[in-house]
Each structure stands twice: as structure tokens, then as C-alpha cells.
Amino acid sequence: MNFEGCRAYEIGNGEKGILLLHGFTGTPKDMRYIAEHLAEKGFAVSVPLLPGHASDPEDLKKIGWEEWIKTAEVSWESLVKKCPQSGIAGLSMGALLALHIAAHW
């Protein structure tokens, strides 16, 4: 498997932010198209890499869901510090993480 280009990234530098969360077995690369579009529209976009992803699929067996939530929460808190007006979206499992943050923030 080639995981080149699958690292976490930030794009754009707007005053409003968007956190994008990839899905189960996905990578930040899956969110690149929408991240670039949002950045072009003036948003600061953050796309973290969820633990156990972008590596050997066996690594997912060593990771619990709590680690995905923690990564999403830390990423959200970091974005909101820079951009108090922020939103969050996700793909598949990433959408569930986004809902968790929205329900508990």
C-alpha cells in the first residue's frame, strides 16, 4: 500500500475554520478536494489523521475508538483557538466523530 501524501494537513487562512474528519480506513487525502474548495472560499481548514490510519490495516486492531475521539477533540480545540467561528464535517465514521463533538462541545 502507498500511503504517500496521507498526512494531516492545514490549508487556507481564513478567519472562519472547518475541521474535516476522514472515514474508517480512510486518510486526510480523501478530504483534499473539499478542503481545497473550502480554502478557496476563504476558510482555514484542518484535516487530522486519525490514529491507526494511513498505515498497515493491522494497526487498526491496536487502536480504540476513544483515540479517534481524542484526536478529533484535540484538533477541534486547536482550530477553535485560531478561528472561534468554526464548523465541523466528516465522511462516514468521521461524520460520527463530528456529531460527537457537536453534541458534547
N, CA, C and O atoms as a MOPAC input file, in Angstrom:
PM7 MOZYME 1SCF
protein

 N      0.82300 1    -1.18300 1     0.00000 1
 C      0.00000 1     0.00000 1     0.00000 1
 C      0.86800 1     1.24700 1     0.00000 1
 O      1.91800 1     1.28800 1     0.64100 1
 N      0.42400 1     2.25200 1    -0.71700 1
 C      1.15200 1     3.50700 1    -0.77100 1
 C      0.38400 1     4.55600 1     0.03200 1
 O     -0.71500 1     4.95900 1    -0.34600 1
 N      0.97000 1     4.98700 1     1.13500 1
 C      0.31300 1     5.97600 1     1.98500 1
 C      0.94000 1     7.35400 1     1.83000 1
 O      0.75400 1     8.22200 1     2.68300 1
 N      1.68100 1     7.55800 1     0.74600 1
 C      2.30400 1     8.84400 1     0.49900 1
 C      1.22600 1     9.93000 1     0.38200 1
 O      0.19500 1     9.72200 1    -0.25700 1
 N      1.46900 1    11.06200 1     0.99100 1
 C      0.51700 1    12.16700 1     0.92700 1
 C     -0.69600 1    12.00300 1     1.82500 1
 O     -1.69300 1    12.70400 1     1.64900 1
 N     -0.62800 1    11.09300 1     2.78200 1
 C     -1.78600 1    10.81300 1     3.64300 1
 C     -1.64600 1    11.42700 1     5.03000 1
 O     -2.33900 1    11.01000 1     5.95800 1
 N     -0.78600 1    12.38500 1     5.18500 1
 C     -0.58200 1    13.02000 1     6.48700 1
 C     -1.66200 1    14.05900 1     6.78100 1
 O     -2.38300 1    14.50800 1     5.89000 1
 N     -1.74900 1    14.42500 1     8.05700 1
 C     -2.61800 1    15.52800 1     8.47000 1
 C     -2.13300 1    16.80200 1     7.78400 1
 O     -0.95000 1    16.94000 1     7.47300 1
 N     -3.04800 1    17.72000 1     7.55400 1
 C     -2.65200 1    18.99000 1     6.95500 1
 C     -3.63700 1    20.09100 1     7.32500 1
 O     -4.75900 1    19.84500 1     7.76700 1
 N     -3.16100 1    21.31900 1     7.12200 1
 C     -3.99800 1    22.51000 1     7.25600 1
 C     -3.84200 1    23.28700 1     5.96200 1
 O     -2.75900 1    23.34200 1     5.38000 1
 N     -4.94000 1    23.88700 1     5.51900 1
 C     -4.93300 1    24.63800 1     4.26900 1
 C     -5.84300 1    25.84800 1     4.43700 1
 O     -6.87100 1    25.77600 1     5.11000 1
 N     -5.45700 1    26.95700 1     3.81900 1
 C     -6.25200 1    28.17900 1     3.93000 1
 C     -5.90300 1    28.95100 1     5.18400 1
 O     -5.27600 1    28.42500 1     6.10300 1
 N     -6.31600 1    30.19800 1     5.21000 1
 C     -6.00500 1    31.03400 1     6.38400 1
 C     -7.11300 1    32.02300 1     6.68800 1
 O     -6.84700 1    33.15500 1     7.09200 1
 N     -8.32800 1    31.60900 1     6.50000 1
 C     -9.46500 1    32.47600 1     6.77600 1
 C     -9.71300 1    32.66100 1     8.26000 1
 O     -9.11200 1    31.99100 1     9.10000 1
 N    -10.61600 1    33.59000 1     8.56600 1
 C    -10.99600 1    33.84100 1     9.95900 1
 C    -11.96400 1    32.78800 1    10.47500 1
 O    -12.07100 1    32.58700 1    11.68500 1
 N    -12.66900 1    32.11400 1     9.57300 1
 C    -13.57800 1    31.03900 1     9.94800 1
 C    -12.93000 1    29.71400 1     9.58500 1
 O    -12.25600 1    29.59600 1     8.56200 1
 N    -13.14200 1    28.71700 1    10.44000 1
 C    -12.47300 1    27.43400 1    10.23200 1
 C    -13.43900 1    26.28600 1    10.00500 1
 O    -14.61800 1    26.35000 1    10.35500 1
 N    -12.90200 1    25.24200 1     9.41100 1
 C    -13.63600 1    23.99800 1     9.20400 1
 C    -12.69800 1    22.84000 1     9.54300 1
 O    -11.56900 1    22.77700 1     9.05700 1
 N    -13.17900 1    21.93700 1    10.37600 1
 C    -12.47000 1    20.70000 1    10.66700 1
 C    -13.10800 1    19.60000 1     9.82800 1
 O    -14.32100 1    19.39800 1     9.88900 1
 N    -12.30400 1    18.89300 1     9.05100 1
 C    -12.78200 1    17.78100 1     8.23200 1
 C    -12.19100 1    16.48500 1     8.75200 1
 O    -10.98300 1    16.39000 1     8.96900 1
 N    -13.03900 1    15.48700 1     8.95100 1
 C    -12.61300 1    14.20100 1     9.50100 1
 C    -12.87100 1    13.09000 1     8.48400 1
 O    -13.99200 1    12.91800 1     8.00500 1
 N    -11.82600 1    12.34600 1     8.16600 1
 C    -11.95600 1    11.24200 1     7.21400 1
 C    -12.65400 1    10.04500 1     7.84900 1
 O    -12.86800 1    10.00900 1     9.06000 1
 N    -13.00100 1     9.07700 1     7.02800 1
 C    -13.72500 1     7.90200 1     7.49300 1
 C    -12.82200 1     6.74900 1     7.90800 1
 O    -11.59600 1     6.82700 1     7.82800 1
 N    -13.46300 1     5.68700 1     8.34900 1
 C    -12.76400 1     4.47000 1     8.77600 1
 C    -12.00400 1     3.88700 1     7.59100 1
 O    -12.56000 1     3.73000 1     6.50400 1
 N    -10.75300 1     3.57200 1     7.80300 1
 C     -9.77000 1     3.10200 1     6.81300 1
 C     -9.42700 1     4.17400 1     5.79100 1
 O     -8.72600 1     3.89100 1     4.81900 1
 N     -9.90100 1     5.39100 1     5.98800 1
 C     -9.58100 1     6.48700 1     5.08500 1
 C     -8.35300 1     7.25000 1     5.55400 1
 O     -7.68500 1     6.85900 1     6.51100 1
 N     -8.07100 1     8.34300 1     4.86200 1
 C     -6.93600 1     9.20100 1     5.19700 1
 C     -7.32300 1    10.65500 1     4.93000 1
 O     -8.33400 1    10.91200 1     4.27700 1
 N     -6.53700 1    11.59900 1     5.42400 1
 C     -6.80000 1    13.00400 1     5.11500 1
 C     -6.82000 1    13.28700 1     3.60800 1
 O     -7.46200 1    14.23500 1     3.15500 1
 N     -6.12900 1    12.47600 1     2.86100 1
 C     -6.11200 1    12.63700 1     1.40200 1
 C     -7.52400 1    12.54400 1     0.81900 1
 O     -7.82300 1    13.18500 1    -0.18900 1
 N     -8.38700 1    11.75400 1     1.44600 1
 C     -9.77500 1    11.60600 1     0.98600 1
 C    -10.54700 1    12.91700 1     1.06200 1
 O    -11.54400 1    13.09900 1     0.36400 1
 N    -10.08900 1    13.81800 1     1.90200 1
 C    -10.79200 1    15.08200 1     2.12500 1
 C    -10.15900 1    16.23600 1     1.33900 1
 O    -10.59800 1    17.37900 1     1.46500 1
 N     -9.15000 1    15.95400 1     0.54500 1
 C     -8.37700 1    17.00300 1    -0.13500 1
 C     -9.24800 1    17.88900 1    -1.03300 1
 O     -9.12500 1    19.11300 1    -0.99400 1
 N    -10.11700 1    17.29000 1    -1.83400 1
 C    -10.92000 1    18.07500 1    -2.77700 1
 C    -11.79100 1    19.09800 1    -2.04300 1
 O    -11.81100 1    20.27300 1    -2.40800 1
 N    -12.49400 1    18.66000 1    -1.03100 1
 C    -13.36900 1    19.59300 1    -0.30600 1
 C    -12.55000 1    20.58700 1     0.50500 1
 O    -12.94800 1    21.74400 1     0.64100 1
 N    -11.40900 1    20.15600 1     1.04600 1
 C    -10.55300 1    21.06800 1     1.80800 1
 C    -10.04800 1    22.19700 1     0.90900 1
 O    -10.05500 1    23.36100 1     1.31100 1
 N     -9.61700 1    21.86200 1    -0.28700 1
 C     -9.13400 1    22.88500 1    -1.21400 1
 C    -10.26200 1    23.84000 1    -1.61800 1
 O    -10.05300 1    25.04900 1    -1.71800 1
 N    -11.44300 1    23.29400 1    -1.84700 1
 C    -12.58900 1    24.13300 1    -2.21000 1
 C    -12.93100 1    25.10100 1    -1.07600 1
 O    -13.15400 1    26.28700 1    -1.31900 1
 N    -12.97300 1    24.60700 1     0.14300 1
 C    -13.27900 1    25.46800 1     1.29400 1
 C    -12.20300 1    26.53100 1     1.49500 1
 O    -12.51500 1    27.67900 1     1.81200 1
 N    -10.94300 1    26.15500 1     1.31200 1
 C     -9.85100 1    27.12600 1     1.43900 1
 C     -9.98400 1    28.21900 1     0.38200 1
 O     -9.74400 1    29.39100 1     0.67000 1
 N    -10.36100 1    27.84700 1    -0.83100 1
 C    -10.57400 1    28.83300 1    -1.89900 1
 C    -11.71100 1    29.78700 1    -1.54100 1
 O    -11.71600 1    30.93800 1    -1.97700 1
 N    -12.66700 1    29.31400 1    -0.75500 1
 C    -13.79800 1    30.14100 1    -0.33500 1
 C    -13.48500 1    30.97400 1     0.91100 1
 O    -14.35500 1    31.67900 1     1.42100 1
 N    -12.24900 1    30.89200 1     1.39700 1
 C    -11.82400 1    31.74500 1     2.49700 1
 C    -11.79500 1    31.11400 1     3.87700 1
 O    -11.66900 1    31.82900 1     4.87200 1
 N    -11.90700 1    29.80300 1     3.96500 1
 C    -11.87100 1    29.12300 1     5.25800 1
 C    -10.47000 1    28.60800 1     5.58000 1
 O     -9.69800 1    28.26900 1     4.68300 1
 N    -10.15900 1    28.55700 1     6.86800 1
 C     -8.98900 1    27.83600 1     7.36100 1
 C     -9.46200 1    26.40300 1     7.60700 1
 O    -10.40300 1    26.18500 1     8.37000 1
 N     -8.83000 1    25.44500 1     6.97900 1
 C     -9.28300 1    24.05200 1     7.04200 1
 C     -8.21500 1    23.18900 1     7.71100 1
 O     -7.03100 1    23.27100 1     7.38400 1
 N     -8.65400 1    22.37800 1     8.63400 1
 C     -7.76900 1    21.44100 1     9.32900 1
 C     -8.26800 1    20.01900 1     9.07300 1
 O     -9.45300 1    19.72400 1     9.22300 1
 N     -7.34100 1    19.14700 1     8.68400 1
 C     -7.69400 1    17.75600 1     8.38800 1
 C     -6.70100 1    16.84000 1     9.11500 1
 O     -5.60000 1    16.60500 1     8.61800 1
 N     -7.08400 1    16.32500 1    10.28900 1
 C     -6.17400 1    15.46100 1    11.04200 1
 C     -6.14400 1    14.03300 1    10.48600 1
 O     -7.04100 1    13.61100 1     9.75600 1
 N     -5.10900 1    13.32100 1    10.84400 1
 C     -5.01400 1    11.89200 1    10.55200 1
 C     -5.44700 1    11.14700 1    11.80800 1
 O     -4.84300 1    11.31500 1    12.86700 1
 N     -6.47200 1    10.33900 1    11.70100 1
 C     -6.94800 1     9.57100 1    12.85000 1
 C     -5.99700 1     8.41500 1    13.14000 1
 O     -5.50300 1     7.77900 1    12.20900 1
 N     -5.73000 1     8.13200 1    14.42100 1
 C     -4.78400 1     7.08300 1    14.79300 1
 C     -5.12000 1     5.73200 1    14.15300 1
 O     -6.28200 1     5.33500 1    14.05700 1
 N     -4.05700 1     5.03900 1    13.71700 1
 C     -4.19600 1     3.70700 1    13.12400 1
 C     -4.45100 1     3.72800 1    11.63400 1
 O     -4.42700 1     2.67800 1    10.99100 1
 N     -4.69200 1     4.88500 1    11.07500 1
 C     -4.97100 1     5.01900 1     9.65200 1
 C     -3.69600 1     5.40700 1     8.89900 1
 O     -2.72100 1     5.84600 1     9.50800 1
 N     -3.70800 1     5.24300 1     7.58500 1
 C     -2.55900 1     5.54400 1     6.72100 1
 C     -1.35800 1     4.68800 1     7.09500 1
 O     -0.21400 1     5.13700 1     7.04400 1
 N     -1.64000 1     3.45900 1     7.46800 1
 C     -0.58500 1     2.50500 1     7.78500 1
 C     -1.13900 1     1.10100 1     7.51000 1
 O     -2.18700 1     0.95300 1     6.88200 1
 N     -0.45100 1     0.11200 1     7.97000 1
 C     -0.90100 1    -1.26300 1     7.78700 1
 C     -2.27600 1    -1.43500 1     8.44200 1
 O     -2.45600 1    -1.02000 1     9.58700 1
 N     -3.24700 1    -2.03300 1     7.74900 1
 C     -4.58200 1    -2.21600 1     8.33500 1
 C     -4.56600 1    -2.94700 1     9.68100 1
 O     -5.47800 1    -2.76800 1    10.48800 1
 N     -3.56700 1    -3.74600 1     9.92600 1
 C     -3.44900 1    -4.43700 1    11.20800 1
 C     -3.28700 1    -3.45400 1    12.37000 1
 O     -3.60900 1    -3.77400 1    13.51400 1
 N     -2.78300 1    -2.25500 1    12.06300 1
 C     -2.60400 1    -1.24600 1    13.11200 1
 C     -3.93600 1    -0.81400 1    13.71600 1
 O     -3.98300 1    -0.37900 1    14.86700 1
 N     -5.01400 1    -0.93200 1    12.94900 1
 C     -6.32500 1    -0.55000 1    13.46500 1
 C     -6.77500 1    -1.44300 1    14.61400 1
 O     -7.58300 1    -1.02900 1    15.44600 1
 N     -6.26000 1    -2.66000 1    14.66400 1
 C     -6.61400 1    -3.57200 1    15.75400 1
 C     -6.07500 1    -3.08600 1    17.09900 1
 O     -6.57600 1    -3.47400 1    18.15400 1
 N     -5.05300 1    -2.23500 1    17.05100 1
 C     -4.39900 1    -1.75900 1    18.27600 1
 C     -4.99700 1    -0.44500 1    18.79000 1
 O     -4.60300 1     0.05700 1    19.84300 1
 N     -5.93800 1     0.09500 1    18.04500 1
 C     -6.49500 1     1.40800 1    18.36000 1
 C     -7.94500 1     1.26800 1    18.81600 1
 O     -8.71800 1     0.50700 1    18.23400 1
 N     -8.29900 1     1.99900 1    19.84600 1
 C     -9.69000 1     2.02700 1    20.30300 1
 C    -10.38400 1     3.28900 1    19.81600 1
 O     -9.73200 1     4.26700 1    19.45100 1
 N    -11.69400 1     3.26000 1    19.81200 1
 C    -12.47300 1     4.40500 1    19.34200 1
 C    -12.20100 1     5.66100 1    20.15900 1
 O    -12.34800 1     6.77900 1    19.66400 1
 N    -11.80400 1     5.47200 1    21.40800 1
 C    -11.52300 1     6.61500 1    22.27400 1
 C    -10.38400 1     7.47000 1    21.71100 1
 O    -10.38000 1     8.69100 1    21.86800 1
 N     -9.42400 1     6.82000 1    21.05700 1
 C     -8.29200 1     7.55300 1    20.48500 1
 C     -8.73500 1     8.40600 1    19.28900 1
 O     -8.19900 1     9.49100 1    19.06700 1
 N     -9.70500 1     7.91700 1    18.52700 1
 C    -10.22500 1     8.70400 1    17.40800 1
 C    -10.96200 1     9.92700 1    17.93400 1
 O    -10.81000 1    11.02800 1    17.40500 1
 N    -11.76200 1     9.73000 1    18.97800 1
 C    -12.47900 1    10.85400 1    19.57600 1
 C    -11.49500 1    11.86200 1    20.14000 1
 O    -11.67000 1    13.06400 1    19.94200 1
 N    -10.47500 1    11.40800 1    20.83200 1
 C     -9.48400 1    12.31100 1    21.42300 1
 C     -8.78300 1    13.12300 1    20.34300 1
 O     -8.59900 1    14.33000 1    20.50300 1
 N     -8.39400 1    12.48500 1    19.25600 1
 C     -7.73800 1    13.20000 1    18.15800 1
 C     -8.67300 1    14.24000 1    17.56100 1
 O     -8.25500 1    15.36500 1    17.29000 1
 N     -9.92500 1    13.87800 1    17.35600 1
 C    -10.90300 1    14.82100 1    16.80800 1
 C    -11.10200 1    15.99700 1    17.76400 1
 O    -11.15600 1    17.14600 1    17.32500 1
 N    -11.21100 1    15.72400 1    19.05900 1
 C    -11.42000 1    16.79100 1    20.04300 1
 C    -10.21700 1    17.73600 1    20.12100 1
 O    -10.38000 1    18.95600 1    20.16300 1
 N     -9.02200 1    17.17100 1    20.13700 1
 C     -7.80800 1    17.99500 1    20.19400 1
 C     -7.70200 1    18.85900 1    18.93700 1
 O     -7.34200 1    20.03400 1    19.01400 1
 N     -8.01200 1    18.27900 1    17.79200 1
 C     -7.97700 1    19.02700 1    16.53100 1
 C     -9.01100 1    20.14300 1    16.53900 1
 O     -8.73500 1    21.25600 1    16.09000 1
 N    -10.20000 1    19.84400 1    17.05000 1
 C    -11.27100 1    20.84100 1    17.14100 1
 C    -10.85600 1    21.98700 1    18.05800 1
 O    -10.99900 1    23.15400 1    17.69300 1
 N    -10.34700 1    21.66700 1    19.23600 1
 C     -9.93000 1    22.69600 1    20.18900 1
 C     -8.83900 1    23.58100 1    19.60700 1
 O     -8.85100 1    24.79500 1    19.81000 1
 N     -7.90300 1    22.98700 1    18.89000 1
 C     -6.82200 1    23.74900 1    18.26100 1
 C     -7.36700 1    24.69900 1    17.19400 1
 O     -6.94500 1    25.85300 1    17.11200 1
 N     -8.29400 1    24.21600 1    16.38600 1
 C     -8.88300 1    25.05500 1    15.33900 1
 C     -9.68900 1    26.20000 1    15.93300 1
 O     -9.58400 1    27.33700 1    15.47300 1
 N    -10.48900 1    25.91100 1    16.94900 1
 C    -11.34600 1    26.93800 1    17.55900 1
 C    -10.50800 1    28.02600 1    18.24300 1
 O    -10.94100 1    29.17600 1    18.32100 1
 N     -9.33800 1    27.68300 1    18.73100 1
 C     -8.45500 1    28.70100 1    19.31600 1
 C     -8.03000 1    29.70700 1    18.24800 1
 O     -7.94000 1    30.90600 1    18.51600 1
 N     -7.76900 1    29.21500 1    17.04100 1
 C     -7.35600 1    30.08400 1    15.93900 1
 C     -8.55100 1    30.76400 1    15.27600 1
 O     -8.47200 1    31.92200 1    14.86400 1
 N     -9.63800 1    30.04100 1    15.18100 1
 C    -10.84200 1    30.51000 1    14.46600 1
 C    -12.06500 1    30.23600 1    15.33800 1
 O    -12.67100 1    29.17100 1    15.22500 1
 N    -12.43700 1    31.17600 1    16.20400 1
 C    -13.58200 1    30.94200 1    17.08900 1
 C    -14.88000 1    30.57700 1    16.36900 1
 O    -15.71100 1    29.85200 1    16.91700 1
 N    -15.05600 1    31.07400 1    15.15000 1
 C    -16.22100 1    30.69300 1    14.35600 1
 C    -15.80700 1    29.54600 1    13.44500 1
 O    -15.21100 1    29.76400 1    12.39000 1
 N    -16.12200 1    28.34100 1    13.85400 1
 C    -15.70700 1    27.16100 1    13.10100 1
 C    -16.84400 1    26.16600 1    12.98100 1
 O    -17.80500 1    26.18800 1    13.74900 1
 N    -16.70900 1    25.30100 1    12.00400 1
 C    -17.65100 1    24.21500 1    11.78700 1
 C    -16.89300 1    22.91800 1    11.64600 1
 O    -15.66500 1    22.90800 1    11.55500 1
 N    -17.62500 1    21.83100 1    11.62800 1
 C    -17.00100 1    20.51200 1    11.56000 1
 C    -17.83200 1    19.61500 1    10.65400 1
 O    -19.06200 1    19.67200 1    10.65800 1
 N    -17.14900 1    18.79700 1     9.88800 1
 C    -17.82100 1    17.85900 1     8.98500 1
 C    -16.95700 1    16.61200 1     8.86700 1
 O    -15.75200 1    16.64600 1     9.11500 1
 N    -17.58500 1    15.52700 1     8.48900 1
 C    -16.83400 1    14.29400 1     8.33600 1
 C    -17.45800 1    13.37000 1     7.31900 1
 O    -18.60000 1    13.55200 1     6.89500 1
 N    -16.69700 1    12.39200 1     6.94600 1
 C    -17.11700 1    11.37800 1     5.99200 1
 C    -17.25900 1    10.06000 1     6.74800 1
 O    -16.31000 1     9.60800 1     7.38800 1
 N    -18.42700 1     9.44800 1     6.67800 1
 C    -18.66800 1     8.14000 1     7.28400 1
 C    -18.36300 1     8.18900 1     8.79100 1
 O    -19.02500 1     8.92100 1     9.52700 1
 N    -17.38000 1     7.42800 1     9.24600 1
 C    -17.04200 1     7.44500 1    10.66400 1
 C    -16.65100 1     8.84900 1    11.10800 1
 O    -16.91200 1     9.23300 1    12.24800 1
 N    -16.03300 1     9.61100 1    10.22700 1
 C    -15.67400 1    10.98800 1    10.54400 1
 C    -16.90600 1    11.82700 1    10.85700 1
 O    -16.85700 1    12.72600 1    11.69700 1
 N    -18.01200 1    11.52900 1    10.17900 1
 C    -19.26800 1    12.23700 1    10.46200 1
 C    -19.76900 1    11.90200 1    11.86200 1
 O    -20.30700 1    12.76800 1    12.55100 1
 N    -19.59800 1    10.66300 1    12.28200 1
 C    -19.99900 1    10.27800 1    13.63800 1
 C    -19.13700 1    10.99200 1    14.67800 1
 O    -19.63700 1    11.42300 1    15.71700 1
 N    -17.84500 1    11.11400 1    14.39500 1
 C    -16.97100 1    11.85500 1    15.30100 1
 C    -17.38300 1    13.31900 1    15.35800 1
 O    -17.37500 1    13.92800 1    16.42800 1
 N    -17.74400 1    13.88500 1    14.20800 1
 C    -18.20600 1    15.27500 1    14.16300 1
 C    -19.47500 1    15.44500 1    14.99300 1
 O    -19.60900 1    16.42800 1    15.72100 1
 N    -20.39900 1    14.50700 1    14.89100 1
 C    -21.61700 1    14.57300 1    15.69400 1
 C    -21.31600 1    14.47900 1    17.18800 1
 O    -21.93900 1    15.16100 1    18.00100 1
 N    -20.36200 1    13.63400 1    17.53400 1
 C    -19.96400 1    13.50000 1    18.94200 1
 C    -19.45600 1    14.84300 1    19.47600 1
 O    -19.84200 1    15.27600 1    20.56200 1
 N    -18.59300 1    15.48800 1    18.70300 1
 C    -18.06700 1    16.77700 1    19.13200 1
 C    -19.19200 1    17.79900 1    19.23400 1
 O    -19.26400 1    18.54300 1    20.21300 1
 N    -20.07100 1    17.84400 1    18.23400 1
 C    -21.16800 1    18.80100 1    18.25300 1
 C    -22.07300 1    18.58300 1    19.46100 1
 O    -22.57600 1    19.54900 1    20.03600 1
 N    -22.28300 1    17.34600 1    19.84900 1
 C    -23.15900 1    17.03000 1    20.96600 1
 C    -22.51900 1    17.32900 1    22.32300 1
 O    -23.22800 1    17.56100 1    23.30200 1
 N    -21.19200 1    17.32400 1    22.38900 1
 C    -20.50300 1    17.46800 1    23.66800 1
 C    -19.71500 1    18.75700 1    23.81300 1
 O    -19.13800 1    18.98700 1    24.87600 1
 N    -19.66400 1    19.59700 1    22.81200 1
 C    -18.86200 1    20.81900 1    22.88200 1
 C    -19.56600 1    21.88500 1    23.64000 1
 O    -19.03500 1    22.98500 1    23.79800 1

